[in-house]
Backbone as CSV, one residue per row, in Angstrom:
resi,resn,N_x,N_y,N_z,CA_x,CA_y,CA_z,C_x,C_y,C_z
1,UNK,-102.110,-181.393,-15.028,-102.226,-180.526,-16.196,-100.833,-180.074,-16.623
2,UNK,-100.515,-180.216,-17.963,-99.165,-180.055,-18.515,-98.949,-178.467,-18.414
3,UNK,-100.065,-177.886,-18.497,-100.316,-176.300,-18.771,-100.795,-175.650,-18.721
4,UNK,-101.285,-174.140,-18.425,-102.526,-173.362,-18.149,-101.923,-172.336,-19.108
5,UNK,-102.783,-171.484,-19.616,-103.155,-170.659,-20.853,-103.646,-169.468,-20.378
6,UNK,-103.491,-168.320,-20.484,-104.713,-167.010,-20.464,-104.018,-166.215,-21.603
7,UNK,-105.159,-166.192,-22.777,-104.396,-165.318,-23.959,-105.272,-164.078,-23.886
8,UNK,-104.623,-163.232,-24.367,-105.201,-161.638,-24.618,-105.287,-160.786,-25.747
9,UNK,-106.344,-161.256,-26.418,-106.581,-161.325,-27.945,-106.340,-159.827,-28.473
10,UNK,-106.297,-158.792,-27.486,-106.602,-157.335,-27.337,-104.779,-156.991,-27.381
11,UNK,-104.354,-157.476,-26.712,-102.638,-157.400,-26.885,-102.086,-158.324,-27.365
12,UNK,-102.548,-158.733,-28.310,-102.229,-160.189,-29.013,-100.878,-160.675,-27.795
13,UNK,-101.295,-161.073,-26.802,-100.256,-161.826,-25.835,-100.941,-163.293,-25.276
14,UNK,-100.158,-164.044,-24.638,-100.700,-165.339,-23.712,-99.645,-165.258,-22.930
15,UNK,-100.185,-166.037,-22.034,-99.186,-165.903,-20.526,-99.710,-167.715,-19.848
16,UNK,-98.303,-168.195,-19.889,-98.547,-169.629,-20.375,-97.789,-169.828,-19.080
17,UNK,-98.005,-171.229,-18.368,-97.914,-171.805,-17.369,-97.751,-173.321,-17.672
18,UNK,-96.367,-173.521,-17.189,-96.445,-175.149,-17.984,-95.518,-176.178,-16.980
19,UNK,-95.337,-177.213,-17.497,-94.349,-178.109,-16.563,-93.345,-178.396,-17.683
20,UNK,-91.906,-178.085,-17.211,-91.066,-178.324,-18.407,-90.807,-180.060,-18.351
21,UNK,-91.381,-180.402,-17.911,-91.105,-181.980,-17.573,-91.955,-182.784,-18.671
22,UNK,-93.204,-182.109,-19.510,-94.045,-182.594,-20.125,-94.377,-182.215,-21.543
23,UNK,-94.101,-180.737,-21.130,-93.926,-180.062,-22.681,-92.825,-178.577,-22.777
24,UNK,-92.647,-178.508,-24.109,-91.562,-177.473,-24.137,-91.622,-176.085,-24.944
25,UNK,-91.253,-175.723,-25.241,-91.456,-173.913,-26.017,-91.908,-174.923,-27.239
26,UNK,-90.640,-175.270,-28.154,-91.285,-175.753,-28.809,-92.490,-176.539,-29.632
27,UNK,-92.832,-177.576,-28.628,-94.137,-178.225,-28.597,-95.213,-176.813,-28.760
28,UNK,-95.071,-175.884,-27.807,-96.455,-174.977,-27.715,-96.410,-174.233,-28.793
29,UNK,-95.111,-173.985,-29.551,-95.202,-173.045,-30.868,-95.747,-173.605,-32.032
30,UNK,-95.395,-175.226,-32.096,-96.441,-175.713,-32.999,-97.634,-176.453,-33.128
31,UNK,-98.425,-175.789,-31.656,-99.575,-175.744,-31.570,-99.921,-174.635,-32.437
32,UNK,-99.342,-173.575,-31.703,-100.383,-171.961,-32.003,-99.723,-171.585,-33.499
33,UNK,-98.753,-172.230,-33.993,-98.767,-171.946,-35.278,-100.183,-172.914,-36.013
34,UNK,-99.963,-174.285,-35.565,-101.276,-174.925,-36.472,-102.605,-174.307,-36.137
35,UNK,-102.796,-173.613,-35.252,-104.342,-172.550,-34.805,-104.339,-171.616,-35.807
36,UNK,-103.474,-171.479,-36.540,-103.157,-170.006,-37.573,-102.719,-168.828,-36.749
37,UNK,-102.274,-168.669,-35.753,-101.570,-168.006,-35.080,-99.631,-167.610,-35.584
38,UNK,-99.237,-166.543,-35.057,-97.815,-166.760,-35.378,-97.172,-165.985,-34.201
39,UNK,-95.830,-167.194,-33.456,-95.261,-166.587,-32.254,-94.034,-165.985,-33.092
40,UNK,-94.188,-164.664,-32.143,-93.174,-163.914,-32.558,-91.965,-163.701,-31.552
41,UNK,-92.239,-164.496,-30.338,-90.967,-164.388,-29.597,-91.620,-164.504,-28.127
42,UNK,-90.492,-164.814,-27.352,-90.903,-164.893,-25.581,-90.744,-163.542,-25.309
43,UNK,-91.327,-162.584,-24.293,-91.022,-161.524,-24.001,-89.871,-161.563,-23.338
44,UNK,-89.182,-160.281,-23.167,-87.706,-160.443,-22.663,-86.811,-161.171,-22.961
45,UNK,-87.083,-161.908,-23.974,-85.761,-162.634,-24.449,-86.102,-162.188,-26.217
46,UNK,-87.204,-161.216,-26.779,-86.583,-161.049,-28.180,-87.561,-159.753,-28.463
47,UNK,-86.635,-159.349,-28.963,-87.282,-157.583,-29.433,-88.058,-158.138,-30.275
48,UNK,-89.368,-157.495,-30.382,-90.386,-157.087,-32.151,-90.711,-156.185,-32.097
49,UNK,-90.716,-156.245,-33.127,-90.989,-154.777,-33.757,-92.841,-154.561,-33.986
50,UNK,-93.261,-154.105,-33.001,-94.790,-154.200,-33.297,-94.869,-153.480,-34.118
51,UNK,-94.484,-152.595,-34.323,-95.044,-151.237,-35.387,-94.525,-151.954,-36.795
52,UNK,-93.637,-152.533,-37.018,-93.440,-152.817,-38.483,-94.125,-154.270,-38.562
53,UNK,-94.303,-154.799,-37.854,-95.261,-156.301,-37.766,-97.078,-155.818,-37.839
54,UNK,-97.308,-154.785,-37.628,-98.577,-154.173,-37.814,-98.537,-153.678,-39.007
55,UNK,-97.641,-152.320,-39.679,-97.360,-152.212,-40.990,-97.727,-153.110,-42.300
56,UNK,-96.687,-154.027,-42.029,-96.537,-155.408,-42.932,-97.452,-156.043,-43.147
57,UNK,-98.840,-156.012,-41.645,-99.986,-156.689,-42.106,-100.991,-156.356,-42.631
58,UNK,-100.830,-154.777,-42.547,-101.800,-154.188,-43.113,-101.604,-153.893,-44.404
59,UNK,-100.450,-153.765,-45.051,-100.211,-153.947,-46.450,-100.561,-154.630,-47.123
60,UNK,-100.048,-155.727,-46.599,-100.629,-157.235,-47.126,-101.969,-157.587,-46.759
61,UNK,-102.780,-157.320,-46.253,-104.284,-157.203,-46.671,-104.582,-156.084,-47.664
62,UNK,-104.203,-154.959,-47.217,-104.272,-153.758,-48.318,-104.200,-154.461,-49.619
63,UNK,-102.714,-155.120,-50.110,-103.043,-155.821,-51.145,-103.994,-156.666,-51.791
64,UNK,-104.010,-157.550,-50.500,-105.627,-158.713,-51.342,-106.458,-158.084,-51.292
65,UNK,-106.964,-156.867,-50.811,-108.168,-156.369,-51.067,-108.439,-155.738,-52.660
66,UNK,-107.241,-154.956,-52.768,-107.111,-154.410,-54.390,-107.509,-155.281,-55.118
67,UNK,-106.420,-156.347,-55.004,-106.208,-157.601,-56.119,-107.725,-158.323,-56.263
68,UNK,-108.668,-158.162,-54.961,-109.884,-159.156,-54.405,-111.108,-157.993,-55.632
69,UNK,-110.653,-156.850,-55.402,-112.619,-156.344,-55.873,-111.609,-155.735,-57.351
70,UNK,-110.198,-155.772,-57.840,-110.084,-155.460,-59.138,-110.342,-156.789,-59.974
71,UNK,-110.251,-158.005,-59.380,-110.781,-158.744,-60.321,-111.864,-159.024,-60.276
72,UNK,-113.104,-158.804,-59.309,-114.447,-159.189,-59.349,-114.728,-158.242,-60.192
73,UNK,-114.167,-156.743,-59.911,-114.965,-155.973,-60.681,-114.870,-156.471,-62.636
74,UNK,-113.271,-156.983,-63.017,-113.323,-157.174,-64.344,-114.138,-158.428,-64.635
75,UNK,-114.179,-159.241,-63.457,-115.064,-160.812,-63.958,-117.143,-160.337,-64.013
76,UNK,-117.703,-159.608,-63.474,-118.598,-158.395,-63.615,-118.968,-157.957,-64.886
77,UNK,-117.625,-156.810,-65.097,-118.081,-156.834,-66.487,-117.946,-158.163,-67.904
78,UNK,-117.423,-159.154,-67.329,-117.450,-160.013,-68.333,-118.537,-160.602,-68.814
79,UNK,-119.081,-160.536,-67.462,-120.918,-161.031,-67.747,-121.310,-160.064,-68.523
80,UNK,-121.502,-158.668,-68.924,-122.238,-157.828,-69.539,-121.583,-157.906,-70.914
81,UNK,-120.095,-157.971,-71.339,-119.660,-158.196,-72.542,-119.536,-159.422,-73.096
82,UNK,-119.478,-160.307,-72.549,-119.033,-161.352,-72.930,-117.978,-162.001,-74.071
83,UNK,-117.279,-161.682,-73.329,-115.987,-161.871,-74.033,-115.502,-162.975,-73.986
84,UNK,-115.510,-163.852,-74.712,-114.893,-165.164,-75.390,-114.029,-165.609,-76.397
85,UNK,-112.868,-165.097,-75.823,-111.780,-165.796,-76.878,-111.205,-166.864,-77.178
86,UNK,-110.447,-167.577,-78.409,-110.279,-168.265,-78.691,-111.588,-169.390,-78.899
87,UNK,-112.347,-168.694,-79.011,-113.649,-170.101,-78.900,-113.806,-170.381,-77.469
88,UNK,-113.309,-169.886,-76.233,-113.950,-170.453,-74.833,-115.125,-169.622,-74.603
89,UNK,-115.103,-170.561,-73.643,-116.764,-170.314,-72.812,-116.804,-168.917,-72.100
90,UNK,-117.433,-168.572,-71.560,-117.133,-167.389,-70.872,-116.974,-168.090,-69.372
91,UNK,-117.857,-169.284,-69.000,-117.540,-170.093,-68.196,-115.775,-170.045,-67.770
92,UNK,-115.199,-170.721,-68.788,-114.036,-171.379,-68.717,-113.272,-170.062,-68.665
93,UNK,-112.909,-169.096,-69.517,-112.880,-167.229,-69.518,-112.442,-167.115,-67.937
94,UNK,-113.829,-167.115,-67.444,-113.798,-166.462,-65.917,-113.313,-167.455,-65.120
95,UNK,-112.653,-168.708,-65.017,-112.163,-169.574,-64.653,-110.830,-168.979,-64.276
96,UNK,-110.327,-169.019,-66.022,-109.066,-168.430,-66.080,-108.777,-167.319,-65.298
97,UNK,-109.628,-166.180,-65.454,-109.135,-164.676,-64.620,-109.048,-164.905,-63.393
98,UNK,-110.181,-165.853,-62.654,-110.300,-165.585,-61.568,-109.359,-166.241,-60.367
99,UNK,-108.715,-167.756,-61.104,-108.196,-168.452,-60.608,-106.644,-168.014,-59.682
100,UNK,-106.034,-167.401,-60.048,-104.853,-167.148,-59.509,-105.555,-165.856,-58.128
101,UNK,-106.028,-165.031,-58.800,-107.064,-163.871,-57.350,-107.606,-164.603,-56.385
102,UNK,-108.320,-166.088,-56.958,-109.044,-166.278,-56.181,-108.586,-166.892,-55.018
103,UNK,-107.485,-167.482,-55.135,-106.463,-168.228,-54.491,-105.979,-167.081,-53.088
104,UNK,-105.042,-165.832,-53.969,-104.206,-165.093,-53.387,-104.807,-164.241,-52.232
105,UNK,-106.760,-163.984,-52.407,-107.265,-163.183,-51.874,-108.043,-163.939,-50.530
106,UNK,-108.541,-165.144,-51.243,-109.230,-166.324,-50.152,-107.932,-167.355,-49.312
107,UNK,-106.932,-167.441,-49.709,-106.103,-168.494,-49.360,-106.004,-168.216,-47.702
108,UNK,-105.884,-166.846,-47.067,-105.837,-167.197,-45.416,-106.813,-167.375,-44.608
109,UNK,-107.550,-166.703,-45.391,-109.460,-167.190,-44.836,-109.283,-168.795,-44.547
110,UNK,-108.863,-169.343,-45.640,-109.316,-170.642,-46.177,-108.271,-171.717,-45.072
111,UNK,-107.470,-171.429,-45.154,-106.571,-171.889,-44.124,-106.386,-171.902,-42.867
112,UNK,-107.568,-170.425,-42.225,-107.742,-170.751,-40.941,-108.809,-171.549,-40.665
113,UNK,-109.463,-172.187,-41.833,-111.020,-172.606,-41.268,-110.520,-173.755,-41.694
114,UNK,-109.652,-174.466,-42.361,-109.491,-175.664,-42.160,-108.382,-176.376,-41.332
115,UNK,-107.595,-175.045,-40.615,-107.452,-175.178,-39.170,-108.522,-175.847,-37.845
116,UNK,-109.278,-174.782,-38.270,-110.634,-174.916,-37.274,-111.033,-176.115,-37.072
117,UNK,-111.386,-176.642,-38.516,-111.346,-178.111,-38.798,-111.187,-179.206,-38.011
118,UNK,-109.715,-179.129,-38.613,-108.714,-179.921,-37.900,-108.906,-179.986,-36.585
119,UNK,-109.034,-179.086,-35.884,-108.796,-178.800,-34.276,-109.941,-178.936,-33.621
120,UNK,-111.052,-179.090,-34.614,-112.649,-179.320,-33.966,-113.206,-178.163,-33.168
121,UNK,-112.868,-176.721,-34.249,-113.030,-175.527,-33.402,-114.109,-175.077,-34.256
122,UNK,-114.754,-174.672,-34.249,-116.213,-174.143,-35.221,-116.385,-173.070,-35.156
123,UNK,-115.177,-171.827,-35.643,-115.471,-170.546,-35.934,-115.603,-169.860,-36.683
124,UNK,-115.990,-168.297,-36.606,-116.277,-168.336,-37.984,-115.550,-168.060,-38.857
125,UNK,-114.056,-168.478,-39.402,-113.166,-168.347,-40.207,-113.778,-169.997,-40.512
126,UNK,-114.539,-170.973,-39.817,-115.047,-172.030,-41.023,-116.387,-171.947,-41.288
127,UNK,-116.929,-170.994,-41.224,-118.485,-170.786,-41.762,-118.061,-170.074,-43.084
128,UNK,-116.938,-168.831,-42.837,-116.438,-168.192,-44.144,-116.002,-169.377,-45.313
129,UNK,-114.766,-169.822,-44.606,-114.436,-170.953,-45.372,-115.497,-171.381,-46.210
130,UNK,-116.606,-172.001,-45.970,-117.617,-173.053,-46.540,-118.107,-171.948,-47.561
131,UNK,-118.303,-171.247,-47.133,-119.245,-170.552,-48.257,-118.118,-169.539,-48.992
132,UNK,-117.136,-169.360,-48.830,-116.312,-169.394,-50.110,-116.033,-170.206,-51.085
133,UNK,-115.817,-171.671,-50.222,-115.384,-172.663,-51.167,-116.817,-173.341,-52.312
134,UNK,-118.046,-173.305,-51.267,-118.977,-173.721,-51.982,-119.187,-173.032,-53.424
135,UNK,-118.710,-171.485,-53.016,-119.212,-170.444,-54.143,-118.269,-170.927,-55.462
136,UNK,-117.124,-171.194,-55.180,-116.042,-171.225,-56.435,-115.918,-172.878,-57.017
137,UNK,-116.657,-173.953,-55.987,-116.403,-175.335,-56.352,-117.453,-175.090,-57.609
138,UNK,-118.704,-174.858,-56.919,-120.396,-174.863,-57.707,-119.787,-173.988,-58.724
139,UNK,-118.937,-173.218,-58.894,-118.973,-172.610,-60.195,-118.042,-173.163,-61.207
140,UNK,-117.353,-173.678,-60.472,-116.038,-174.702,-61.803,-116.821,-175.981,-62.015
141,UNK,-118.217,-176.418,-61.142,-118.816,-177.698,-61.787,-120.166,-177.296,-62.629
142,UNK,-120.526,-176.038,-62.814,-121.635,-175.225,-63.450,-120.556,-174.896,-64.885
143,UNK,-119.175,-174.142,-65.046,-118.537,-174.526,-66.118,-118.271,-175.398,-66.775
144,UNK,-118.891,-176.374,-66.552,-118.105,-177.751,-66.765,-119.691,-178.450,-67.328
145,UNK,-120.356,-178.114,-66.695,-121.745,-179.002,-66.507,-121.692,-180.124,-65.785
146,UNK,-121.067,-180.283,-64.920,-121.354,-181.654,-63.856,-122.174,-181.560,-62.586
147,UNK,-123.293,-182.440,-62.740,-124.016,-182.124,-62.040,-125.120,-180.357,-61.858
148,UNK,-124.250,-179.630,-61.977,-125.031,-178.389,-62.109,-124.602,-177.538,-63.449
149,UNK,-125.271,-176.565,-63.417,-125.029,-175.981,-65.380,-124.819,-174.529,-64.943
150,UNK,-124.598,-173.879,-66.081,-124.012,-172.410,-66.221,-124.394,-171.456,-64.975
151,UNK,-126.056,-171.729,-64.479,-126.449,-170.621,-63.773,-126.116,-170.487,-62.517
152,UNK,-125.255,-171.585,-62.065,-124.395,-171.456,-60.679,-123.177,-171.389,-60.853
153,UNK,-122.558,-170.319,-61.710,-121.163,-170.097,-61.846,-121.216,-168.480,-60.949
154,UNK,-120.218,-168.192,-60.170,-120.586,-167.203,-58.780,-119.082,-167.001,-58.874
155,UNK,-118.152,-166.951,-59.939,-116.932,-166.392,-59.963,-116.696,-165.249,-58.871
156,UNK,-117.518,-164.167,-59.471,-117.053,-162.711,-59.476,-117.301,-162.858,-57.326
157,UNK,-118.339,-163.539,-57.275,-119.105,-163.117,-55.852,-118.025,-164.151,-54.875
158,UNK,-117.389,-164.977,-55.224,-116.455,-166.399,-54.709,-115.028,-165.299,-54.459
159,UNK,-114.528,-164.160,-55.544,-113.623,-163.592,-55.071,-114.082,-162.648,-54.489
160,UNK,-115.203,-161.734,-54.365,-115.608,-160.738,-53.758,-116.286,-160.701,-52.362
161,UNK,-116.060,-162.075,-51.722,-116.681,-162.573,-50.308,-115.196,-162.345,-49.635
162,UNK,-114.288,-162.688,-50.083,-113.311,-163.009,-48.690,-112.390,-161.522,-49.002
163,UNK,-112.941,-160.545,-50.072,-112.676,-159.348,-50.132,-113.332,-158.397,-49.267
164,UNK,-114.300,-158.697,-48.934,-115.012,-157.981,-48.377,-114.604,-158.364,-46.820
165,UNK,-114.623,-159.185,-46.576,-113.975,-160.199,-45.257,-112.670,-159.326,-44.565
166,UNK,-111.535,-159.508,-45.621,-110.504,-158.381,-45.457,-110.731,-157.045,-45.174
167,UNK,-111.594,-156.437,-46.114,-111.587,-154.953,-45.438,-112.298,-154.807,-43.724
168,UNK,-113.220,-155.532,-43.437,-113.598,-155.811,-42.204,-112.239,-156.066,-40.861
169,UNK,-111.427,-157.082,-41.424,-110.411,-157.290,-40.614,-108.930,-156.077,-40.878
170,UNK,-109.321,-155.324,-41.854,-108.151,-154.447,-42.031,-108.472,-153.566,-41.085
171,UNK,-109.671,-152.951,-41.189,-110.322,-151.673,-40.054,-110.183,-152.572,-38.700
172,UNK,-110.755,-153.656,-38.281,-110.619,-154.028,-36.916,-108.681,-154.070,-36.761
173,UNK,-107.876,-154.558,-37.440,-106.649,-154.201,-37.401,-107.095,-153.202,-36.771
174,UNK,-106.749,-151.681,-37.552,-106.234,-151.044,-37.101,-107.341,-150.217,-35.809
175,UNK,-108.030,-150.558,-35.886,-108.911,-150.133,-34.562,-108.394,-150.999,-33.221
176,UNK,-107.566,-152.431,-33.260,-107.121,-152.654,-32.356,-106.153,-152.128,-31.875
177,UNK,-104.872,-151.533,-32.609,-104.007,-150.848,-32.843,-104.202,-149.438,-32.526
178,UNK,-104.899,-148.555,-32.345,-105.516,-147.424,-32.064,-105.579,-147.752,-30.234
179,UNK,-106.432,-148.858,-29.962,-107.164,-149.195,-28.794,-105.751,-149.609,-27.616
180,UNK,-104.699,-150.520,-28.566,-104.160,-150.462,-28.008,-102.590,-149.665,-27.387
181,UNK,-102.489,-148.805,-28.343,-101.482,-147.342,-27.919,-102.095,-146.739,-27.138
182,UNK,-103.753,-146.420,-26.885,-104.403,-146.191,-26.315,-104.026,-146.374,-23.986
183,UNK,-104.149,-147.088,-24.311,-104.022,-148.067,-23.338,-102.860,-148.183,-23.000
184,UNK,-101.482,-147.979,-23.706,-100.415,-148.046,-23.403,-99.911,-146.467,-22.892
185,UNK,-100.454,-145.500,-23.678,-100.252,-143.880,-23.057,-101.219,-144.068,-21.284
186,UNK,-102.262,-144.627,-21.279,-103.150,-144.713,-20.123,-101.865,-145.309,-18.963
187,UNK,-101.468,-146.221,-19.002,-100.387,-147.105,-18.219,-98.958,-145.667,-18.484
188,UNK,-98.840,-145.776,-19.394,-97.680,-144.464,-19.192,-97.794,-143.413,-18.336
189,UNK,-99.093,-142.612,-17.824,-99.335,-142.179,-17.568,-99.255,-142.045,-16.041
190,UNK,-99.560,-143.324,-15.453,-99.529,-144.094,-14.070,-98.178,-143.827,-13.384
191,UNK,-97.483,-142.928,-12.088,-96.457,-142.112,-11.807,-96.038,-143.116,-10.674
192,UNK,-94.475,-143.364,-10.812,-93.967,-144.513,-10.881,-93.125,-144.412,-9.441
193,UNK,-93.485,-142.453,-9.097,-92.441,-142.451,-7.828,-94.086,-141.910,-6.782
194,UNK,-93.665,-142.361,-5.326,-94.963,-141.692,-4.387,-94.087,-141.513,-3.226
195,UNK,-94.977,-139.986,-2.507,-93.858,-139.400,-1.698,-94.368,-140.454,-0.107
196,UNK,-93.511,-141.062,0.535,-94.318,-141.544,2.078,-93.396,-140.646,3.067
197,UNK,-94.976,-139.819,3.613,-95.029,-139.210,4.743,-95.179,-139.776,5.938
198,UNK,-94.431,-139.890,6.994,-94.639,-140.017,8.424,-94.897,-139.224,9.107
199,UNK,-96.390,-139.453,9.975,-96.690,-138.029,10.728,-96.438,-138.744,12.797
200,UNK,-96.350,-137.971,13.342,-96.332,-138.012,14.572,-97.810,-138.633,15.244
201,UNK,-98.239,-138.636,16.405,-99.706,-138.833,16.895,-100.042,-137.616,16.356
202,UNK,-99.653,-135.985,16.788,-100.240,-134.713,16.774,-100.395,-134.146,15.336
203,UNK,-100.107,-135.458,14.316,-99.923,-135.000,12.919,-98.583,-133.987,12.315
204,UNK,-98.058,-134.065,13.409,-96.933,-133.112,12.678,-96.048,-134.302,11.665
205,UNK,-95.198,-134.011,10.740,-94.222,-134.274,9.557,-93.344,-135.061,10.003
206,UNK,-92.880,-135.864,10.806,-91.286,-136.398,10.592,-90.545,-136.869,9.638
207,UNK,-90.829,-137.840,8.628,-89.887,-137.445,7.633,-90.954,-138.113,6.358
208,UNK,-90.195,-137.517,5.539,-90.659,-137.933,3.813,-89.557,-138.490,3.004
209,UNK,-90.252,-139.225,2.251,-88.607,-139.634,1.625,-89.376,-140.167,-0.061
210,UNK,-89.112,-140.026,-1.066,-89.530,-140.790,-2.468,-89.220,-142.221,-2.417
211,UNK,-90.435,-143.115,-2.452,-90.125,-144.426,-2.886,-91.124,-145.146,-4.317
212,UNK,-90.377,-145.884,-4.561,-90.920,-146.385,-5.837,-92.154,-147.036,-5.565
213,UNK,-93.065,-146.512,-6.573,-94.907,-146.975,-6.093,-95.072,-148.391,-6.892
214,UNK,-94.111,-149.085,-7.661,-94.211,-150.269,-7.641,-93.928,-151.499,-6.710
């Protein structure tokens, strides 16, 4: 075996066991990058910054979520007004709005499940996948009329699935993040010096001295 693995999804860590004779840092980083994973460094050989690498991600979902239910909500009301300019469809309309959101808000969903794919892993970042993509294909071939017609156009619901997806993974974010400072005050806590007493047969004291309880 080139390697043994135990990852710890809870401290986003792995603790890897390998033969440098067969494979190398490199090789394993672009594994777990193609898993949709991202290494951020060997321990002890590179500072991160967890707190601003947690920050950063939660922003950036923060964002696609805005961007995810402000355009379902305007593609929504388009159905009730119907607004068609220039002579388009409302079809083709909600094409337009939705297309660049729909991209920016579904694109990492979409990319880990055709990871999954690839790797012959069947989770559910590709059950999401499918039924995102089904929702927004069936609706650009219901605009179009190929094969299916107007009443399977699912714009608004195609960006408002992997919106909803995000806020789910924004709260588990930060509930892991909670769980795990948690856990790190618990270990802080754990007292690092212990006194060893030597007693005689009759129990009396001879000496004490502080040694390190690691």
């Amino acid at each position: 075996m080139a390697f043994d693995v135990k990852a710890d999804l809870t401290s986003q860590t792995a603790r890897i066991n390998y033969d440098k004779t067969k494979v190398d840092i490199n090789d394993m980083e672009e594994v777990i990058n193609s898993l949709g994973f991202e290494v951020l460094g060997i321990d002890g050989q590179l500072e991160v910054n967890e707190d601003e690498i947690y920050k950063n991600d939660l922003k950036d979902k923060r964002n696609r979520i805005v961007v995810g239910f402000t355009a379902s909500a305007i593609l929504m009301i388009l159905m009730y007004v119907h607004w068609m300019p220039f002579g388009l469809s409302m079809g083709v309309v909600s094409l337009i709005i939705s297309i660049v959101p729909f991209l920016y808000v579904s694109l990492p969903t979409l990319k880990a499940g055709f990871n999954g794919i690839i790797h012959k892993n069947l989770n559910m970042d590709v059950m999401y996948s499918m039924g995102i993509a089904v929702a927004y294909v069936s609706s650009i071939l219901g605009t179009f009329n190929i094969v299916l017609d107007h009443s399977f156009m699912f714009y608004e619901t195609a960006v408002m699935l992997p919106s909803f997806l995000l806020v789910g993974r924004y709260l588990e974010a930060r509930a892991k993040k909670k769980t795990s400072d948690s856990i790190r005050e618990l270990i802080g806590l754990q007292p690092t010096v212990a006194t060893l007493i030597e007693l005689d047969d009759g129990g009396n004291i001879l000496s004490q001295r502080e040694v390190n309880s690691n």
